[in-house]
PDB file of C-alpha atoms in Angstrom:
ATOM      1  CA  GLY A   1     108.308  44.919  86.447  1.00  0.00           C
ATOM      2  CA  VAL A   2     105.802  45.627  89.229  1.00  0.00           C
ATOM      3  CA  LEU A   3     102.022  45.520  89.053  1.00  0.00           C
ATOM      4  CA  GLY A   4     100.055  47.197  91.844  1.00  0.00           C
ATOM      5  CA  LEU A   5      96.581  46.289  93.122  1.00  0.00           C
ATOM      6  CA  VAL A   6      95.071  47.281  96.459  1.00  0.00           C
ATOM      7  CA  GLY A   7      96.684  44.884  98.912  1.00  0.00           C
ATOM      8  CA  VAL A   8      98.601  43.064  96.171  1.00  0.00           C
ATOM      9  CA  LEU A   9     102.030  43.552  94.649  1.00  0.00           C
ATOM     10  CA  VAL A  10     103.413  41.366  91.900  1.00  0.00           C
ATOM     11  CA  VAL A  11     107.036  41.377  90.856  1.00  0.00           C
ATOM     12  CA  GLY A  12     108.539  39.518  87.939  1.00  0.00           C
ATOM     13  CA  ALA A  13     111.528  39.269  85.644  1.00  0.00           C
ATOM     14  CA  ALA A  14     110.987  39.586  81.894  1.00  0.00           C
ATOM     15  CA  ILE A  15     112.805  36.568  80.564  1.00  0.00           C
ATOM     16  CA  GLY A  16     112.929  38.067  77.082  1.00  0.00           C
ATOM     17  CA  GLN A  17     115.206  40.829  78.351  1.00  0.00           C
ATOM     18  CA  ARG A  18     117.681  38.550  80.097  1.00  0.00           C
ATOM     19  CA  LEU A  19     120.662  37.934  77.871  1.00  0.00           C
ATOM     20  CA  TRP A  20     122.602  35.152  79.486  1.00  0.00           C
ATOM     21  CA  ARG A  21     124.287  32.012  78.354  1.00  0.00           C
ATOM     22  CA  ASN A  22     125.689  29.150  80.347  1.00  0.00           C
ATOM     23  CA  ALA A  23     129.458  28.734  80.239  1.00  0.00           C
ATOM     24  CA  GLY A  24     131.057  25.394  79.509  1.00  0.00           C
ATOM     25  CA  ALA A  25     129.794  22.158  78.025  1.00  0.00           C
ATOM     26  CA  ASN A  26     126.118  21.478  78.760  1.00  0.00           C
ATOM     27  CA  GLY A  27     125.894  24.777  80.653  1.00  0.00           C
ATOM     28  CA  GLU A  28     128.224  23.583  83.375  1.00  0.00           C
ATOM     29  CA  GLU A  29     131.795  24.104  84.462  1.00  0.00           C
ATOM     30  CA  ARG A  30     134.183  21.489  85.756  1.00  0.00           C
ATOM     31  CA  ASP A  31     132.620  21.446  89.211  1.00  0.00           C
ATOM     32  CA  GLY A  32     129.186  20.714  87.712  1.00  0.00           C
ATOM     33  CA  LYS A  33     127.629  24.026  88.765  1.00  0.00           C
ATOM     34  CA  ALA A  34     125.872  26.163  86.155  1.00  0.00           C
ATOM     35  CA  ARG A  35     127.298  29.616  85.462  1.00  0.00           C
ATOM     36  CA  LYS A  36     125.695  32.744  84.028  1.00  0.00           C
ATOM     37  CA  VAL A  37     127.785  34.978  81.815  1.00  0.00           C
ATOM     38  CA  TRP A  38     126.705  38.481  80.848  1.00  0.00           C
ATOM     39  CA  SER A  39     126.249  38.977  77.118  1.00  0.00           C
ATOM     40  CA  GLY A  40     127.703  42.499  77.259  1.00  0.00           C
ATOM     41  CA  ARG A  41     124.454  44.138  76.125  1.00  0.00           C
ATOM     42  CA  SER A  42     122.495  46.656  78.189  1.00  0.00           C
ATOM     43  CA  PHE A  43     118.998  48.142  77.965  1.00  0.00           C
ATOM     44  CA  LYS A  44     119.772  51.098  80.225  1.00  0.00           C
ATOM     45  CA  SER A  45     119.778  53.741  77.471  1.00  0.00           C
ATOM     46  CA  ALA A  46     116.517  52.385  76.002  1.00  0.00           C
ATOM     47  CA  VAL A  47     114.503  52.071  79.236  1.00  0.00           C
ATOM     48  CA  VAL A  48     112.317  54.702  80.861  1.00  0.00           C
ATOM     49  CA  VAL A  49     111.897  54.151  84.590  1.00  0.00           C
ATOM     50  CA  GLU A  50     108.568  55.608  85.691  1.00  0.00           C
ATOM     51  CA  ALA A  51     108.753  57.160  89.165  1.00  0.00           C
ATOM     52  CA  ALA A  52     105.005  57.090  89.874  1.00  0.00           C
ATOM     53  CA  PRO A  53     102.270  54.560  89.100  1.00  0.00           C
ATOM     54  CA  VAL A  54      99.740  54.940  86.279  1.00  0.00           C
ATOM     55  CA  ALA A  55      96.487  52.982  86.064  1.00  0.00           C
ATOM     56  CA  SER A  56      96.644  50.076  83.648  1.00  0.00           C
ATOM     57  CA  ALA A  57      94.627  50.452  80.465  1.00  0.00           C
ATOM     58  CA  ILE A  58      94.100  46.708  80.125  1.00  0.00           C
ATOM     59  CA  ALA A  59      93.793  45.353  83.702  1.00  0.00           C
ATOM     60  CA  ALA A  60      91.182  47.036  85.869  1.00  0.00           C
ATOM     61  CA  GLY A  61      92.374  47.712  89.405  1.00  0.00           C
ATOM     62  CA  PHE A  62      96.046  47.300  88.514  1.00  0.00           C
ATOM     63  CA  ASP A  63      98.741  49.854  87.815  1.00  0.00           C
ATOM     64  CA  SER A  64     100.673  49.644  84.564  1.00  0.00           C
ATOM     65  CA  GLU A  65     103.854  47.626  84.763  1.00  0.00           C
ATOM     66  CA  ARG A  66     106.954  49.640  85.642  1.00  0.00           C
ATOM     67  CA  VAL A  67     110.522  48.494  85.204  1.00  0.00           C
ATOM     68  CA  TRP A  68     112.819  48.707  88.209  1.00  0.00           C
ATOM     69  CA  SER A  69     115.859  49.876  86.221  1.00  0.00           C
ATOM     70  CA  GLY A  70     117.584  49.623  82.876  1.00  0.00           C
ATOM     71  CA  PHE A  71     120.184  47.274  84.303  1.00  0.00           C
ATOM     72  CA  ASP A  72     120.213  43.501  83.973  1.00  0.00           C
ATOM     73  CA  ASP A  73     118.200  42.640  87.074  1.00  0.00           C
ATOM     74  CA  TRP A  74     117.510  38.990  87.803  1.00  0.00           C
ATOM     75  CA  GLU A  75     115.588  36.814  90.290  1.00  0.00           C
ATOM     76  CA  PRO A  76     113.540  39.524  92.065  1.00  0.00           C
ATOM     77  CA  ALA A  77     112.083  39.014  95.534  1.00  0.00           C
ATOM     78  CA  ILE A  78     109.405  41.031  97.330  1.00  0.00           C
ATOM     79  CA  ALA A  79     107.998  41.256 100.855  1.00  0.00           C
ATOM     80  CA  ALA A  80     105.305  43.461 102.379  1.00  0.00           C
ATOM     81  CA  ASP A  81     105.124  44.523 106.018  1.00  0.00           C
ATOM     82  CA  PRO A  82     101.918  42.993 107.476  1.00  0.00           C
ATOM     83  CA  LEU A  83     101.141  46.064 109.609  1.00  0.00           C
ATOM     84  CA  THR A  84     102.411  49.086 107.662  1.00  0.00           C
ATOM     85  CA  SER A  85     102.587  50.336 104.079  1.00  0.00           C
ATOM     86  CA  ASP A  86     106.263  49.381 103.793  1.00  0.00           C
ATOM     87  CA  VAL A  87     107.201  47.115 100.883  1.00  0.00           C
ATOM     88  CA  TYR A  88     110.678  45.768 100.178  1.00  0.00           C
ATOM     89  CA  GLN A  89     112.274  44.410  97.031  1.00  0.00           C
ATOM     90  CA  MET A  90     115.555  42.737  96.204  1.00  0.00           C
ATOM     91  CA  THR A  91     117.152  41.723  92.939  1.00  0.00           C
ATOM     92  CA  THR A  92     120.404  40.334  91.571  1.00  0.00           C
ATOM     93  CA  ARG A  93     122.097  42.925  89.331  1.00  0.00           C
ATOM     94  CA  TYR A  94     124.588  41.761  86.719  1.00  0.00           C
ATOM     95  CA  ASP A  95     125.803  45.052  85.292  1.00  0.00           C
ATOM     96  CA  GLY A  96     126.158  48.702  86.192  1.00  0.00           C
ATOM     97  CA  PRO A  97     128.132  50.212  89.083  1.00  0.00           C
ATOM     98  CA  LYS A  98     129.904  47.833  91.461  1.00  0.00           C
ATOM     99  CA  PRO A  99     129.306  47.872  95.231  1.00  0.00           C
ATOM    100  CA  CYS A 100     133.007  48.620  95.744  1.00  0.00           C
ATOM    101  CA  LYS A 101     136.184  48.722  93.657  1.00  0.00           C
ATOM    102  CA  SER A 102     137.110  45.109  94.421  1.00  0.00           C
ATOM    103  CA  CYS A 103     133.544  43.758  94.677  1.00  0.00           C
ATOM    104  CA  PRO A 104     132.429  41.525  91.800  1.00  0.00           C
ATOM    105  CA  LEU A 105     129.140  41.457  89.959  1.00  0.00           C
ATOM    106  CA  PRO A 106     126.462  40.192  90.198  1.00  0.00           C
ATOM    107  CA  ALA A 107     125.482  41.959  93.404  1.00  0.00           C
ATOM    108  CA  MET A 108     122.264  42.180  95.407  1.00  0.00           C
ATOM    109  CA  ILE A 109     120.209  45.376  95.305  1.00  0.00           C
ATOM    110  CA  PHE A 110     117.721  46.366  98.028  1.00  0.00           C
ATOM    111  CA  ARG A 111     115.045  49.042  97.955  1.00  0.00           C
ATOM    112  CA  ARG A 112     112.159  50.172 100.165  1.00  0.00           C
ATOM    113  CA  SER A 113     108.748  51.685  99.460  1.00  0.00           C
ATOM    114  CA  ARG A 114     106.978  53.554 102.259  1.00  0.00           C
ATOM    115  CA  ASP A 115     103.649  53.902 100.435  1.00  0.00           C
ATOM    116  CA  GLY A 116     102.633  50.432  99.339  1.00  0.00           C
ATOM    117  CA  GLY A 117     104.850  50.291  96.270  1.00  0.00           C
ATOM    118  CA  ALA A 118     103.761  53.576  94.679  1.00  0.00           C
ATOM    119  CA  THR A 119     107.200  55.170  95.033  1.00  0.00           C
ATOM    120  CA  TRP A 120     110.581  53.797  96.060  1.00  0.00           C
ATOM    121  CA  ASP A 121     113.664  54.913  97.943  1.00  0.00           C
ATOM    122  CA  ALA A 122     116.993  54.813  96.126  1.00  0.00           C
ATOM    123  CA  ASP A 123     118.622  51.460  95.382  1.00  0.00           C
ATOM    124  CA  ARG A 124     121.160  50.182  97.884  1.00  0.00           C
ATOM    125  CA  PHE A 125     123.761  47.441  97.659  1.00  0.00           C
ATOM    126  CA  LEU A 126     123.264  44.778 100.297  1.00  0.00           C
ATOM    127  CA  PRO A 127     125.562  43.574 101.748  1.00  0.00           C
ATOM    128  CA  LEU A 128     129.149  44.177 100.563  1.00  0.00           C
ATOM    129  CA  THR A 129     131.093  40.946 100.069  1.00  0.00           C
ATOM    130  CA  LYS A 130     133.952  39.721  97.904  1.00  0.00           C
ATOM    131  CA  ASN A 131     131.833  37.028  96.222  1.00  0.00           C
ATOM    132  CA  ALA A 132     129.285  37.022  93.421  1.00  0.00           C
ATOM    133  CA  GLN A 133     125.779  37.195  94.913  1.00  0.00           C
ATOM    134  CA  ASN A 134     122.620  35.473  93.663  1.00  0.00           C
ATOM    135  CA  ASP A 135     119.144  34.284  94.575  1.00  0.00           C
ATOM    136  CA  PRO A 136     117.982  36.860  97.159  1.00  0.00           C
ATOM    137  CA  GLN A 137     115.140  36.053  99.546  1.00  0.00           C
ATOM    138  CA  ILE A 138     113.441  38.557 101.876  1.00  0.00           C
ATOM    139  CA  GLU A 139     110.816  38.269 104.633  1.00  0.00           C
ATOM    140  CA  VAL A 140     109.269  40.768 107.080  1.00  0.00           C
ATOM    141  CA  ALA A 141     108.215  40.014 110.670  1.00  0.00           C
ATOM    142  CA  THR A 142     105.319  41.701 112.464  1.00  0.00           C
ATOM    143  CA  ASP A 143     107.734  43.970 114.364  1.00  0.00           C
ATOM    144  CA  GLY A 144     109.122  45.258 111.058  1.00  0.00           C
ATOM    145  CA  SER A 145     112.362  43.268 111.204  1.00  0.00           C
ATOM    146  CA  LEU A 146     113.729  42.200 107.823  1.00  0.00           C
ATOM    147  CA  TYR A 147     115.388  38.871 107.113  1.00  0.00           C
ATOM    148  CA  VAL A 148     117.456  38.431 103.945  1.00  0.00           C
ATOM    149  CA  ALA A 149     119.145  35.295 102.613  1.00  0.00           C
ATOM    150  CA  TRP A 150     121.218  34.763  99.476  1.00  0.00           C
ATOM    151  CA  ILE A 151     124.061  32.683  98.083  1.00  0.00           C
ATOM    152  CA  ASP A 152     127.435  34.366  98.470  1.00  0.00           C
ATOM    153  CA  GLY A 153     129.035  32.368  95.706  1.00  0.00           C
ATOM    154  CA  TYR A 154     128.470  28.623  95.739  1.00  0.00           C
ATOM    155  CA  THR A 155     131.098  28.535  98.475  1.00  0.00           C
ATOM    156  CA  PRO A 156     130.616  29.556 101.203  1.00  0.00           C
ATOM    157  CA  GLY A 157     127.072  29.727  99.853  1.00  0.00           C
ATOM    158  CA  ILE A 158     124.006  30.509 101.966  1.00  0.00           C
ATOM    159  CA  ARG A 159     124.177  33.589 104.154  1.00  0.00           C
ATOM    160  CA  LEU A 160     121.582  35.362 106.294  1.00  0.00           C
ATOM    161  CA  THR A 161     121.413  38.936 107.556  1.00  0.00           C
ATOM    162  CA  LYS A 162     118.784  40.843 109.550  1.00  0.00           C
ATOM    163  CA  SER A 163     117.708  44.462 109.919  1.00  0.00           C
ATOM    164  CA  SER A 164     115.787  45.808 112.912  1.00  0.00           C
ATOM    165  CA  ASP A 165     115.410  49.326 111.506  1.00  0.00           C
ATOM    166  CA  ARG A 166     113.644  48.703 108.184  1.00  0.00           C
ATOM    167  CA  GLY A 167     116.794  48.277 106.178  1.00  0.00           C
ATOM    168  CA  ALA A 168     118.885  51.191 107.461  1.00  0.00           C
ATOM    169  CA  THR A 169     121.492  48.880 109.015  1.00  0.00           C
ATOM    170  CA  TRP A 170     122.124  45.135 108.857  1.00  0.00           C
ATOM    171  CA  SER A 171     123.613  42.458 111.078  1.00  0.00           C
ATOM    172  CA  THR A 172     126.881  40.698 110.301  1.00  0.00           C
ATOM    173  CA  PRO A 173     125.888  37.902 107.885  1.00  0.00           C
ATOM    174  CA  LEU A 174     125.741  34.349 109.207  1.00  0.00           C
ATOM    175  CA  SER A 175     127.166  31.578 107.028  1.00  0.00           C
ATOM    176  CA  LEU A 176     125.058  28.420 107.001  1.00  0.00           C
ATOM    177  CA  THR A 177     127.348  26.409 104.738  1.00  0.00           C
ATOM    178  CA  PRO A 178     130.931  27.177 105.812  1.00  0.00           C
ATOM    179  CA  ARG A 179     133.798  25.755 103.751  1.00  0.00           C
ATOM    180  CA  ARG A 180     134.498  23.062 106.342  1.00  0.00           C
ATOM    181  CA  GLY A 181     130.861  22.375 107.139  1.00  0.00           C
ATOM    182  CA  THR A 182     128.323  19.860 105.841  1.00  0.00           C
ATOM    183  CA  PRO A 183     127.455  20.633 103.154  1.00  0.00           C
ATOM    184  CA  ASN A 184     130.290  22.976 102.163  1.00  0.00           C
ATOM    185  CA  TRP A 185     128.479  24.603  99.219  1.00  0.00           C
ATOM    186  CA  SER A 186     124.886  25.525  98.427  1.00  0.00           C
ATOM    187  CA  ASP A 187     122.482  26.921  95.853  1.00  0.00           C
ATOM    188  CA  LYS A 188     118.946  28.326  95.579  1.00  0.00           C
ATOM    189  CA  PRO A 189     117.903  29.278  99.136  1.00  0.00           C
ATOM    190  CA  ILE A 190     114.277  29.462 100.202  1.00  0.00           C
ATOM    191  CA  LEU A 191     113.551  31.567 103.317  1.00  0.00           C
ATOM    192  CA  ALA A 192     110.460  31.367 105.526  1.00  0.00           C
ATOM    193  CA  ILE A 193     109.758  32.902 108.949  1.00  0.00           C
ATOM    194  CA  SER A 194     106.985  32.751 111.537  1.00  0.00           C
ATOM    195  CA  PRO A 195     104.906  35.954 111.871  1.00  0.00           C
ATOM    196  CA  SER A 196     106.965  37.199 114.831  1.00  0.00           C
ATOM    197  CA  GLY A 197     110.269  36.201 113.246  1.00  0.00           C
ATOM    198  CA  ARG A 198     111.173  33.932 116.140  1.00  0.00           C
ATOM    199  CA  ASP A 199     111.268  30.866 113.895  1.00  0.00           C
ATOM    200  CA  VAL A 200     113.425  31.147 110.783  1.00  0.00           C
ATOM    201  CA  TYR A 201     113.819  28.338 108.249  1.00  0.00           C
ATOM    202  CA  LEU A 202     116.237  28.152 105.342  1.00  0.00           C
ATOM    203  CA  ALA A 203     116.099  25.417 102.728  1.00  0.00           C
ATOM    204  CA  TRP A 204     118.579  24.962  99.887  1.00  0.00           C
ATOM    205  CA  ASN A 205     120.077  22.418  97.588  1.00  0.00           C
ATOM    206  CA  ALA A 206     123.600  21.053  97.577  1.00  0.00           C
ATOM    207  CA  SER A 207     122.624  18.320  95.120  1.00  0.00           C
ATOM    208  CA  ASP A 208     120.562  16.955  98.052  1.00  0.00           C
ATOM    209  CA  SER A 209     117.866  18.851  99.942  1.00  0.00           C
ATOM    210  CA  TRP A 210     118.938  20.620 103.142  1.00  0.00           C
ATOM    211  CA  VAL A 211     117.126  22.658 105.818  1.00  0.00           C
ATOM    212  CA  ALA A 212     118.397  24.709 108.762  1.00  0.00           C
ATOM    213  CA  SER A 213     116.252  26.320 111.466  1.00  0.00           C
ATOM    214  CA  SER A 214     116.561  29.052 114.074  1.00  0.00           C
ATOM    215  CA  HIS A 215     114.217  29.607 117.010  1.00  0.00           C
ATOM    216  CA  ASP A 216     115.827  32.747 118.413  1.00  0.00           C
ATOM    217  CA  PHE A 217     114.989  35.282 115.685  1.00  0.00           C
ATOM    218  CA  GLY A 218     117.849  34.191 113.436  1.00  0.00           C
ATOM    219  CA  ALA A 219     120.607  34.728 116.002  1.00  0.00           C
ATOM    220  CA  THR A 220     121.762  31.093 115.850  1.00  0.00           C
ATOM    221  CA  PHE A 221     120.905  28.026 113.772  1.00  0.00           C
ATOM    222  CA  GLY A 222     120.854  24.349 114.575  1.00  0.00           C
ATOM    223  CA  ALA A 223     122.693  21.726 112.565  1.00  0.00           C
ATOM    224  CA  ASN A 224     121.969  21.519 108.841  1.00  0.00           C
ATOM    225  CA  VAL A 225     119.520  18.666 108.213  1.00  0.00           C
ATOM    226  CA  LYS A 226     119.507  16.600 105.033  1.00  0.00           C
ATOM    227  CA  THR A 227     115.874  15.969 104.055  1.00  0.00           C
ATOM    228  CA  SER A 228     116.295  13.848 100.921  1.00  0.00           C
ATOM    229  CA  ASN A 229     117.442  10.252 100.543  1.00  0.00           C
ATOM    230  CA  ASP A 230     117.394   9.664  96.805  1.00  0.00           C
ATOM    231  CA  THR A 231     119.691  10.323  93.855  1.00  0.00           C
ATOM    232  CA  ARG A 232     117.721  13.226  92.398  1.00  0.00           C
ATOM    233  CA  TYR A 233     119.059  16.793  92.173  1.00  0.00           C
ATOM    234  CA  TRP A 234     116.866  18.938  94.417  1.00  0.00           C
ATOM    235  CA  PHE A 235     115.568  22.489  94.061  1.00  0.00           C
ATOM    236  CA  HIS A 236     113.294  24.103  96.642  1.00  0.00           C
ATOM    237  CA  THR A 237     110.536  26.335  95.293  1.00  0.00           C
ATOM    238  CA  ALA A 238     108.490  27.524  98.283  1.00  0.00           C
ATOM    239  CA  ALA A 239     108.164  27.367 102.061  1.00  0.00           C
ATOM    240  CA  ALA A 240     105.701  28.466 104.749  1.00  0.00           C
ATOM    241  CA  VAL A 241     105.665  28.530 108.554  1.00  0.00           C
ATOM    242  CA  ALA A 242     102.549  27.783 110.621  1.00  0.00           C
ATOM    243  CA  PRO A 243     101.501  30.124 113.479  1.00  0.00           C
ATOM    244  CA  ASP A 244     102.968  27.690 116.008  1.00  0.00           C
ATOM    245  CA  GLY A 245     106.385  27.846 114.332  1.00  0.00           C
ATOM    246  CA  THR A 246     106.306  24.490 112.524  1.00  0.00           C
TER     247      THR A 246
END
């Protein structure tokens, strides 16, 4: 759902409505990576999607919560343009229409609001690939450019795409963990950019902690850097970039 306050947008996933189970013993398959399997149930026929906001009766200054859709949407991400009223959201969708006949689910969904989250343009698939998509991340630079990262299956894993026209078109995705690279798989990306978008950082786990950086607006990335030296299994949870790009 989405809660609106002047200058603040909050997006969340209602865990009680997510009907997933892990496949395999201990929630893992033979390669040790967790899998999500759709239960086959849907809330679409029982959900009313409100098109316009209504003031909350219990939280002063907030709008009432509105669901995005009646589909099984997971792991939402949100970003607000620092200079305009544009707001962008992404989610991982596990059921409903497919992006293309041969495209699998789950798939990433993108949408744009031009009025601070009050109303939203139609959902769009982003981008079309032949792999299951998860864990979207989205950031907005001061010039309005959008940066999106996700995992395109565990292999090849992390990919990044960019839009310079507020989501109308997107660049060819870059692969940060190619099959013959190091590492050659990845999970749970975290994306952070400098205000201008010149400096782009992506962190992820491949059992260990890894980070890659770009200093040319995401056009190219340096070598992937391993930032852990222990035996723990790493998950990144947040990232931020200072004004000087560090």
